[in-house]
Coordinates of C-alpha atoms in Angstrom, one line a residue:
M1 CA 134.4 176.0 32.6
P2 CA 136.5 174.2 33.8
L3 CA 140.3 175.8 34.6
C4 CA 143.5 174.2 34.4
A5 CA 145.8 174.3 37.2
Q6 CA 147.8 172.6 39.9
V7 CA 146.6 170.0 42.1
P8 CA 148.3 169.1 45.1
A9 CA 149.5 165.8 44.9
Q10 CA 148.3 164.8 48.4
D11 CA 144.4 166.0 49.4
R12 CA 144.8 169.0 51.9
R13 CA 141.9 167.2 53.8
N14 CA 143.8 164.8 54.8
T15 CA 147.6 165.8 55.7
Y16 CA 145.9 168.8 57.4
V17 CA 143.7 168.4 60.0
P18 CA 143.3 170.9 62.6
N19 CA 141.9 170.9 66.2
T20 CA 141.7 173.0 69.3
D21 CA 145.1 173.3 69.6
T22 CA 146.4 174.3 65.7
H23 CA 148.1 177.9 65.6
F24 CA 145.2 179.2 63.6
Q25 CA 146.6 182.8 61.8
M26 CA 143.7 185.6 61.2
R27 CA 142.0 186.3 57.5
S28 CA 142.9 189.0 55.7
Y29 CA 140.1 191.5 54.9
K30 CA 140.9 194.4 52.8
T31 CA 137.5 196.2 52.4
L32 CA 134.9 196.2 54.8
A33 CA 132.1 194.9 52.0
E34 CA 133.9 191.9 51.8
W35 CA 134.2 191.4 56.2
E36 CA 130.2 192.3 55.6
A37 CA 130.3 189.3 53.5
R38 CA 132.1 186.9 55.6
K39 CA 130.4 187.7 59.1
Q40 CA 127.0 187.2 57.5
Q41 CA 128.4 184.0 56.1
L42 CA 130.0 183.2 60.0
R43 CA 126.7 184.3 61.6
E44 CA 124.4 181.5 60.1
R45 CA 127.7 179.1 60.2
I46 CA 127.8 179.7 63.4
L47 CA 124.0 179.4 64.2
S48 CA 123.7 176.2 61.7
A49 CA 126.3 174.7 63.8
A50 CA 124.4 175.3 67.0
G51 CA 121.1 173.7 66.0
L52 CA 119.6 177.8 66.0
L53 CA 118.9 177.7 62.2
P54 CA 115.9 178.3 62.2
M55 CA 115.9 179.5 65.8
P56 CA 113.8 177.5 68.1
E57 CA 110.7 179.2 68.8
R58 CA 110.7 182.0 71.0
G59 CA 107.5 181.6 73.8
P60 CA 106.3 184.0 76.2
M61 CA 108.9 184.3 78.8
R62 CA 108.5 182.3 82.1
A63 CA 109.7 183.7 84.4
E64 CA 110.0 183.6 88.5
V65 CA 112.0 186.0 90.7
F66 CA 112.0 185.7 94.1
G67 CA 114.2 185.5 97.2
R68 CA 115.8 189.3 96.9
V69 CA 118.4 189.7 99.3
E70 CA 119.9 193.2 100.3
G71 CA 122.9 193.8 100.1
Q72 CA 125.9 196.6 100.5
G73 CA 125.0 199.3 97.5
H74 CA 122.9 196.3 95.6
T75 CA 120.1 193.6 95.8
V76 CA 120.4 190.5 94.8
E77 CA 117.5 187.5 94.0
K78 CA 117.1 184.4 92.2
V79 CA 116.1 184.0 88.6
L80 CA 114.6 181.0 87.2
L81 CA 113.7 181.7 83.4
E82 CA 112.1 178.9 81.3
T83 CA 114.5 179.0 77.7
L84 CA 112.3 176.2 76.5
P85 CA 109.5 174.5 77.6
G86 CA 110.5 172.6 80.2
F87 CA 113.9 173.5 80.7
W88 CA 114.7 175.8 83.3
L89 CA 118.0 177.6 83.6
G90 CA 118.6 178.8 87.4
G91 CA 120.6 182.3 87.5
N92 CA 120.6 185.5 90.2
L93 CA 119.9 189.3 89.7
Y94 CA 121.6 191.7 91.1
R95 CA 120.5 195.8 90.9
P96 CA 121.7 198.4 92.7
T97 CA 120.2 201.0 94.9
G98 CA 119.0 204.1 95.1
K99 CA 119.0 204.3 91.4
T100 CA 116.4 205.7 89.0
G101 CA 115.6 205.1 85.1
R102 CA 116.9 202.8 82.2
L103 CA 120.4 201.3 83.3
P104 CA 122.6 199.6 81.6
A105 CA 122.7 196.1 81.5
V106 CA 125.7 192.7 82.1
L107 CA 124.7 189.2 81.0
S108 CA 127.8 187.2 83.3
P109 CA 128.2 183.5 81.7
H110 CA 130.7 181.3 84.2
G111 CA 133.8 179.6 83.1
H112 CA 134.3 176.4 84.1
W113 CA 135.1 176.8 88.0
T114 CA 134.2 174.1 90.3
Y115 CA 130.9 176.6 92.1
G116 CA 129.8 177.7 88.6
R117 CA 128.1 180.7 89.1
L118 CA 129.5 180.9 92.8
E119 CA 132.5 180.7 92.6
N120 CA 134.4 183.0 94.9
S121 CA 138.3 182.1 94.6
D122 CA 141.4 185.1 93.9
V123 CA 141.2 183.0 90.6
G124 CA 138.3 184.4 89.8
S125 CA 134.6 185.5 91.4
V126 CA 131.6 185.9 90.1
P127 CA 129.5 187.0 92.8
A128 CA 132.0 189.7 93.3
R129 CA 132.4 191.1 90.0
A130 CA 128.4 191.4 89.6
I131 CA 128.0 192.9 93.1
S132 CA 130.7 195.8 92.1
L133 CA 129.1 196.1 88.9
A134 CA 126.0 196.2 90.5
R135 CA 127.4 199.1 92.9
Q136 CA 129.0 201.0 89.6
G137 CA 125.2 201.4 88.5
Y138 CA 124.5 197.9 85.8
V139 CA 121.7 195.5 86.4
V140 CA 123.7 192.2 86.1
L141 CA 122.7 188.9 85.3
T142 CA 125.0 186.0 85.8
Y143 CA 124.0 182.7 84.9
D144 CA 124.3 179.0 85.1
M145 CA 126.0 176.7 82.1
V146 CA 124.1 173.9 81.1
G147 CA 125.0 170.8 84.2
Y148 CA 125.7 173.5 86.5
N149 CA 123.8 174.7 90.3
D150 CA 119.8 174.9 89.6
T151 CA 120.4 174.1 86.2
F152 CA 122.1 170.6 87.2
S153 CA 118.8 168.7 87.2
H154 CA 118.5 168.2 83.6
T155 CA 121.2 167.0 83.1
R156 CA 125.5 166.9 83.0
H157 CA 127.0 169.6 81.4
R158 CA 129.3 167.2 79.0
F159 CA 127.1 165.8 77.0
S160 CA 127.0 164.8 73.9
G161 CA 127.3 161.6 71.1
R162 CA 127.0 161.3 67.7
R163 CA 123.4 160.9 67.2
E164 CA 122.7 164.2 69.4
Q165 CA 125.0 165.3 66.4
L166 CA 122.4 164.6 63.7
W167 CA 119.9 167.4 65.8
S168 CA 122.2 169.7 65.8
F169 CA 121.6 169.0 69.8
G170 CA 124.6 169.8 72.8
V171 CA 125.5 172.0 75.1
L172 CA 127.0 174.3 73.3
G173 CA 123.8 175.2 70.9
L174 CA 121.6 174.8 74.7
Q175 CA 124.2 177.2 76.3
L176 CA 124.0 179.7 73.6
W177 CA 119.7 179.7 73.0
N178 CA 120.2 180.4 76.8
S179 CA 121.8 183.0 76.2
L180 CA 119.8 185.1 73.9
R181 CA 116.7 183.7 76.0
V182 CA 118.5 185.8 78.5
V183 CA 118.9 188.8 76.6
D184 CA 115.0 188.4 75.6
F185 CA 114.5 188.4 79.3
L186 CA 116.7 191.5 80.3
E187 CA 115.0 193.4 77.7
T188 CA 111.8 193.1 79.6
L189 CA 113.1 194.3 82.7
P190 CA 111.1 197.9 83.6
D191 CA 114.6 199.1 84.7
V192 CA 116.7 197.9 82.0
D193 CA 118.2 200.5 79.2
P194 CA 117.2 196.8 76.1
K195 CA 120.0 199.6 74.3
R196 CA 122.7 199.7 76.8
I197 CA 122.9 195.7 77.8
G198 CA 126.5 194.1 77.5
A199 CA 128.0 190.2 78.3
T200 CA 131.3 189.0 79.9
G201 CA 132.7 186.4 81.2
A202 CA 136.3 184.3 81.5
S203 CA 137.7 180.9 79.7
G204 CA 133.8 178.8 78.8
G205 CA 132.6 182.2 79.7
G206 CA 133.8 184.2 77.6
T207 CA 133.3 181.6 74.4
Q208 CA 130.1 181.9 75.3
T209 CA 130.0 185.7 75.4
F210 CA 131.8 186.4 72.2
L211 CA 129.7 183.6 70.5
L212 CA 126.5 185.5 72.1
S213 CA 127.7 189.2 70.5
A214 CA 128.5 187.6 67.0
V215 CA 125.5 186.2 66.3
D216 CA 123.1 188.9 68.3
D217 CA 124.1 192.7 67.8
R218 CA 121.7 193.6 70.9
I219 CA 125.1 192.7 72.7
A220 CA 126.3 196.2 72.8
F221 CA 129.9 195.7 74.9
S222 CA 131.8 192.7 76.0
A223 CA 134.5 191.6 77.4
P224 CA 135.8 188.1 77.0
V225 CA 138.8 187.2 79.4
N226 CA 141.3 184.9 78.3
M227 CA 139.7 183.4 75.8
I228 CA 139.9 184.7 72.0
S229 CA 143.3 183.0 71.0
A230 CA 145.2 181.8 68.0
I231 CA 146.6 178.8 69.8
M232 CA 144.1 177.2 71.8
Q233 CA 140.4 177.3 70.6
G234 CA 138.4 176.2 73.7
G235 CA 138.7 172.6 75.0
C236 CA 134.7 171.3 75.9
V237 CA 131.9 170.4 74.1
C238 CA 130.2 173.5 75.3
E239 CA 132.8 175.4 73.3
N240 CA 133.0 173.0 70.0
A241 CA 130.0 171.8 67.9
P242 CA 130.5 170.1 64.9
N243 CA 131.3 172.7 61.7
L244 CA 131.5 175.4 64.1
R245 CA 135.7 176.6 63.6
I246 CA 135.9 174.5 59.2
G247 CA 137.9 177.1 58.0
T248 CA 137.5 179.2 61.0
N249 CA 138.6 180.0 64.3
N250 CA 137.9 182.5 68.0
M251 CA 140.1 185.6 66.1
E252 CA 136.9 185.4 63.4
I253 CA 134.4 185.2 65.6
G254 CA 135.6 187.3 68.2
A255 CA 136.0 190.2 65.6
M256 CA 132.4 189.8 64.8
M257 CA 131.9 192.1 67.6
A258 CA 132.9 195.4 65.6
P259 CA 132.9 198.1 65.5
R260 CA 130.6 197.2 69.2
P261 CA 133.0 198.6 72.2
M262 CA 135.4 195.2 73.1
L263 CA 138.0 194.2 75.8
M264 CA 140.4 191.8 75.5
V265 CA 141.6 190.6 78.8
A266 CA 144.8 188.4 78.5
A267 CA 147.0 186.4 80.9
T268 CA 150.4 185.2 80.3
G269 CA 149.7 182.2 81.9
D270 CA 147.5 180.7 79.6
W271 CA 147.0 180.9 75.5
T272 CA 146.5 184.5 75.7
R273 CA 150.2 185.1 76.7
N274 CA 150.8 185.9 72.3
T275 CA 147.2 188.6 72.1
P276 CA 149.3 191.8 72.4
R277 CA 151.8 191.4 69.9
E278 CA 149.1 188.9 67.7
E279 CA 145.3 188.0 69.1
F280 CA 145.1 192.1 69.3
P281 CA 146.4 193.1 65.8
A282 CA 144.4 190.6 64.0
V283 CA 140.7 191.3 65.8
Q284 CA 141.6 194.9 65.1
S285 CA 142.5 194.8 62.2
I286 CA 138.5 194.4 61.6
Y287 CA 137.7 197.3 63.9
K288 CA 139.7 200.2 61.4
L289 CA 137.8 198.5 58.6
Y290 CA 134.5 200.7 60.4
G291 CA 137.2 203.3 61.3
K292 CA 137.1 202.6 64.9
P293 CA 139.9 201.2 65.4
E294 CA 139.8 202.9 69.2
N295 CA 136.8 200.8 70.2
L296 CA 138.7 197.7 71.2
E297 CA 141.1 197.3 73.8
T298 CA 143.4 194.8 75.5
V299 CA 145.2 194.4 78.5
Q300 CA 147.4 191.3 79.6
F301 CA 148.4 190.4 83.4
D302 CA 151.1 188.7 84.6
A303 CA 148.9 185.6 85.7
P304 CA 147.6 181.6 85.2
H305 CA 145.0 182.2 83.5
N306 CA 141.7 183.7 85.9
Y307 CA 139.0 186.3 85.9
N308 CA 140.8 187.8 89.6
R309 CA 140.8 191.3 90.9
D310 CA 143.7 192.8 88.1
S311 CA 140.9 191.7 86.0
R312 CA 137.7 192.4 86.8
E313 CA 138.5 196.0 87.1
A314 CA 140.1 196.2 84.5
V315 CA 136.6 195.9 82.4
Y316 CA 134.4 197.8 85.1
S317 CA 137.4 200.8 83.9
F318 CA 137.0 199.6 80.2
F319 CA 133.1 199.7 81.2
A320 CA 132.2 202.5 82.6
R321 CA 134.3 205.1 79.7
H322 CA 131.9 203.4 76.7
V323 CA 129.0 203.1 78.8
L324 CA 128.7 205.4 81.5
G325 CA 130.5 207.9 79.9
A326 CA 133.6 208.1 82.7
K327 CA 136.4 210.2 82.0
D328 CA 137.9 209.3 85.1
T329 CA 137.5 205.5 85.8
S330 CA 139.9 205.6 89.0
A331 CA 136.7 205.4 91.4
Y332 CA 135.8 202.4 89.1
R333 CA 137.5 199.8 91.4
E334 CA 136.8 196.9 93.6
R335 CA 135.1 197.5 96.9
S336 CA 135.1 194.3 100.0
V337 CA 131.9 192.7 99.1
Q338 CA 129.6 190.8 101.5
I339 CA 128.7 187.4 98.9
Q340 CA 125.5 185.5 100.6
T341 CA 125.6 181.9 101.1
P342 CA 124.5 179.8 98.7
D343 CA 121.7 179.0 100.2
K344 CA 120.9 182.2 99.9
L345 CA 121.4 182.4 95.5
L346 CA 120.4 178.5 94.5
A347 CA 116.6 179.0 93.1
L348 CA 116.1 175.4 93.9
H349 CA 117.0 175.6 97.5
G350 CA 114.8 173.6 99.4
R351 CA 112.2 173.3 96.6
S352 CA 111.7 171.9 93.7
L353 CA 112.1 172.7 89.5
P354 CA 108.1 174.0 88.6
E355 CA 106.0 171.4 87.5
G356 CA 107.0 170.0 83.8
A357 CA 110.0 170.1 83.8
L358 CA 111.7 168.1 81.4
T359 CA 114.1 165.5 81.6
Y360 CA 117.2 165.2 79.3
D361 CA 115.5 162.8 77.4
Q362 CA 112.7 165.1 77.0
L363 CA 114.6 167.5 76.5
F364 CA 116.0 165.7 73.0
E365 CA 112.7 164.6 72.7
Y366 CA 111.3 168.2 72.3
W367 CA 114.3 169.2 70.6
M368 CA 114.0 166.3 67.4
K369 CA 109.8 167.3 66.8
M370 CA 110.4 170.7 67.0
S371 CA 112.9 170.0 64.1
E372 CA 110.6 168.2 62.5
R373 CA 108.5 171.0 62.7
Q374 CA 110.3 173.4 61.2
S375 CA 111.5 171.5 58.5
A376 CA 108.7 170.5 57.1
D377 CA 107.8 174.0 56.0
L378 CA 109.6 173.9 52.5
S379 CA 108.2 176.5 51.2
D380 CA 110.8 178.2 50.4
R381 CA 113.2 175.9 48.4
V382 CA 116.5 178.6 48.6
K383 CA 116.2 178.4 52.2
V384 CA 115.6 174.7 52.6
R385 CA 118.5 174.2 50.3
R386 CA 120.5 176.3 52.1
R387 CA 119.9 175.0 55.4
L388 CA 121.5 171.7 53.9
A389 CA 124.3 173.5 52.8
L390 CA 124.9 174.7 56.0
A391 CA 125.1 171.0 57.5
F392 CA 127.5 169.9 54.9
M393 CA 129.7 173.4 54.7
S394 CA 129.5 172.5 51.1
E395 CA 130.1 174.7 47.6
W396 CA 129.1 175.0 44.3
P397 CA 132.8 175.1 43.0
S398 CA 132.7 179.0 40.8
K399 CA 136.4 176.9 39.6
V400 CA 137.3 174.1 39.0
L401 CA 141.0 172.9 38.6
S402 CA 141.7 169.9 35.9
Q403 CA 145.5 168.4 36.1
G404 CA 145.6 165.6 33.4
D405 CA 145.3 163.9 30.2
G406 CA 143.3 161.3 28.1
E407 CA 141.5 158.8 30.4
R408 CA 142.9 159.6 34.0
I409 CA 143.1 163.3 35.2
V410 CA 142.5 165.2 38.8
L411 CA 139.6 167.8 39.5
G412 CA 140.4 170.3 43.0
R413 CA 139.4 173.2 44.2
P414 CA 141.2 176.6 43.9
G415 CA 142.2 177.6 47.6
A416 CA 140.8 174.4 48.6
D417 CA 143.8 171.9 47.9
D418 CA 141.4 168.9 47.8
R419 CA 142.1 166.2 44.8
V420 CA 139.7 163.9 43.0
P421 CA 140.6 161.2 41.0
A422 CA 139.0 160.7 38.2
I423 CA 138.3 158.7 34.5
R424 CA 137.0 160.3 31.9
I425 CA 135.4 158.8 28.6
A426 CA 134.8 160.4 25.6
G427 CA 131.7 160.8 24.2
K428 CA 128.6 162.5 22.3
G429 CA 125.1 164.2 24.0
A430 CA 124.8 165.3 27.5
P431 CA 126.7 163.8 30.3
V432 CA 127.2 161.4 33.0
V433 CA 128.5 161.1 36.3
I434 CA 128.5 157.9 37.7
V435 CA 129.7 157.5 41.4
H436 CA 130.3 154.1 43.6
P437 CA 131.3 153.3 46.5
E438 CA 134.2 151.5 46.0
G439 CA 135.9 154.5 43.6
A440 CA 135.8 155.0 39.8
E441 CA 137.9 151.3 38.7
A442 CA 134.6 149.9 40.1
A443 CA 132.4 152.0 38.2
R444 CA 133.7 151.6 35.6
R445 CA 132.8 147.9 35.9
S446 CA 129.6 148.4 36.7
A447 CA 126.8 147.7 33.8
E448 CA 125.5 150.9 34.6
A449 CA 128.8 152.2 33.0
K450 CA 129.0 149.9 30.6
K451 CA 125.3 150.5 29.5
Y452 CA 126.7 154.7 29.1
I453 CA 129.9 154.0 27.5
A454 CA 127.8 151.7 25.0
A455 CA 125.9 154.1 24.2
G456 CA 128.3 156.7 23.2
R457 CA 127.4 159.0 26.2
P458 CA 130.7 160.9 28.0
V459 CA 131.2 158.9 31.4
L460 CA 132.4 160.7 34.3
L461 CA 133.8 158.0 37.1
I462 CA 135.3 159.6 40.4
D463 CA 136.7 158.5 43.3
A464 CA 135.4 160.3 45.6
F465 CA 136.9 161.1 48.9
Q466 CA 138.7 158.1 50.4
T467 CA 137.5 156.1 48.5
G468 CA 139.1 154.0 45.2
S469 CA 143.1 155.0 45.1
A470 CA 141.7 158.5 47.0
V471 CA 141.5 156.0 50.2
A472 CA 144.4 157.5 52.5
P473 CA 145.5 157.8 56.1
R474 CA 144.0 161.0 58.0
D475 CA 143.8 161.4 61.5
R476 CA 140.3 161.3 62.9
S477 CA 141.0 161.3 67.0
H478 CA 140.8 164.4 67.8
Q479 CA 138.1 165.0 70.6
H480 CA 136.5 168.0 68.9
F481 CA 137.5 166.0 65.2
L482 CA 134.2 167.6 63.6
T483 CA 134.4 170.9 65.0
F484 CA 137.3 171.6 62.8
N485 CA 136.8 168.9 59.7
H486 CA 134.4 168.1 57.6
S487 CA 133.2 164.3 57.9
D488 CA 134.0 161.5 55.7
D489 CA 130.8 161.4 53.9
A490 CA 130.1 165.5 53.9
N491 CA 133.4 165.8 51.6
R492 CA 132.3 163.2 49.2
V493 CA 128.9 165.6 48.6
Q494 CA 131.8 168.1 48.3
D495 CA 133.6 165.7 45.3
I496 CA 130.2 165.0 43.5
L497 CA 129.4 168.5 42.7
T498 CA 133.4 169.8 42.5
A499 CA 132.6 167.6 39.6
L500 CA 129.2 168.3 38.5
A501 CA 130.4 171.6 38.7
Y502 CA 133.6 170.9 36.8
L503 CA 131.2 169.7 33.4
G504 CA 129.4 173.1 33.4
Q505 CA 126.9 171.2 31.3
P506 CA 123.0 171.1 31.9
D507 CA 121.3 168.0 31.8
I508 CA 124.0 165.6 33.8
R509 CA 122.5 162.4 34.1
L510 CA 124.2 161.5 38.2
V511 CA 124.3 158.0 38.8
G512 CA 124.7 157.2 42.3
L513 CA 125.6 153.0 42.6
G514 CA 125.4 151.0 45.6
K515 CA 126.1 152.9 49.1
A516 CA 126.9 156.1 47.2
A517 CA 123.5 156.2 46.4
V518 CA 122.5 158.4 49.3
W519 CA 126.1 160.1 48.2
T520 CA 124.5 160.8 45.0
L521 CA 121.4 162.3 46.4
F522 CA 122.3 164.5 48.1
A523 CA 124.9 166.1 46.1
A524 CA 121.7 166.5 43.2
A525 CA 120.0 168.5 46.4
L526 CA 122.9 170.8 46.4
A527 CA 123.8 171.0 43.4
E528 CA 123.0 174.5 41.8
R529 CA 121.4 173.4 38.5
P530 CA 119.1 170.6 37.9
V531 CA 120.4 167.0 37.1
Q532 CA 119.0 163.6 36.4
L533 CA 119.4 161.5 39.6
E534 CA 119.7 157.3 38.9
A535 CA 119.9 156.6 42.4
D536 CA 118.1 153.1 44.1
L537 CA 118.7 154.0 48.2
G538 CA 117.7 150.6 48.6
S539 CA 116.7 149.7 52.5
F540 CA 117.8 153.5 53.2
R541 CA 115.2 155.7 54.5
G542 CA 116.4 158.5 56.5
T543 CA 115.7 157.8 60.2
D544 CA 119.0 158.3 62.4
D545 CA 120.4 154.8 62.6
D546 CA 120.5 155.0 58.8
Y547 CA 122.8 158.3 59.6
L548 CA 124.7 156.8 61.9
R549 CA 125.7 153.1 59.9
N550 CA 125.8 154.9 56.3
F551 CA 126.4 158.7 56.2
Y552 CA 127.5 160.2 58.8
V553 CA 126.5 164.4 58.8
P554 CA 126.0 166.1 61.9
G555 CA 123.7 168.6 61.7
I556 CA 121.7 166.2 58.5
Q557 CA 118.1 165.4 60.6
R558 CA 117.9 169.3 62.0
A559 CA 118.5 170.6 58.1
G560 CA 115.6 168.1 57.3
G561 CA 117.0 164.9 55.9
L562 CA 116.0 163.0 53.7
K563 CA 113.0 164.9 53.4
A564 CA 114.1 168.5 52.7
A565 CA 116.7 166.5 49.8
Q566 CA 114.0 164.1 48.4
Y567 CA 112.0 167.6 48.0
L568 CA 114.9 169.4 46.6
V569 CA 115.6 166.6 43.6
R570 CA 112.3 166.6 42.4

């Protein structure tokens, strides 16, 4: 039923346009049940944004482990993992010597260091932490971010594009999938305890660490370094994908690790400068809901952005206490290490990729065909609708705000501070909602509106987002705009859903005119009540070009696109 309340004078979707440098605040959760529901919602959103909903097919693990080199207290081997058919991920496997039985394991994704997993500098040394952890009794896998070292042959690191976004194909999702497959690989090793697998990385590797722990409960302990921040959410496309942080931020995503042990390492010289007094208490509020505040710790160093020796030793100590059961961690310090030369670490040194390795274009083609196969399964309407709703980040409002008298009204959703101007024409019988690409006044002048008004039907005409009187300035210039904000077309579909929920009646006829026919089709597909759809799509056939020119919603093709929508409105 409509709810009479205050609708804002300006649509917040235009006036509040968050980006990666917005100062966010953590939501407050009063009960564990409330948080668990939110956590499940966030997990679905992350997987959808990453293009991993549904998950790609997990084929047999194909791995090449070779080139073993003996070091002091450890060994190191080259690794190639086929994470998707024809896509090979490079890495190094470090193991302790003189240890037997099942050992804890650590995934070690690197950040945006110049030399990737081979980086060895005062600011951060990936091999030094791998060797040190191996000496302490862990099996460690350091592996490439996409576009680095052995994984450079497939594609560049910062690839992105509007067409790829339609299919949720991007470096963030590909890297997250690689990390999931790294966990799969570690579970196959006879010397790894599958219940004691952890992760740690700094910068972009820190983002990868908390994204992985958010979607995979197999990560039993973690240390995201210099990355969980309220004031900077990650500057690279590998940390940002459309829809990823709409209505959320890295503090919430990081808190999804709870109640598993996690160390938040911070520095005074970067965006984690406020961690002890801001981000740490916010994340710990979730640990307290589980009654496990002691499982979250933080430490901060007077340093620039880093994973330096001080930070590494803090991680060693934390892991020793929580994983190895050490009461005295004074022995867990970094000793001098001898790092192997690149030819001993690079899996593709002096050799080519395995036969059948895909180029970038072939990999994208595989992704699209995989998506089409998966979305062809229409056996579960609930899942089909849910995947589509996640692409739009839409909701069916449980309440709708309304304001105004007579014909002119405005609608909105409680808490959203959105504003949908509308013209309401009284009548009898089942109502009709008419949407025109130029807004409500243009819809009133249409032959369809005149027909239903003459027939005495109640008619609702809306100014969908950025149409008619709802046209307003909106800053879309930020590089990662769609990570934090809906596209205009997704907002238009939401406004139609809001109008349908406002009427709160069965047998509503929904009419889409011109370009708005596509908007109404997807709104009808997402509506929680059946509607009678009247929409001529014209030449729109659901191709990539159709979406790029006329209806841009990232993830729509991955979620099933036009076929899914048409199936849902039958």
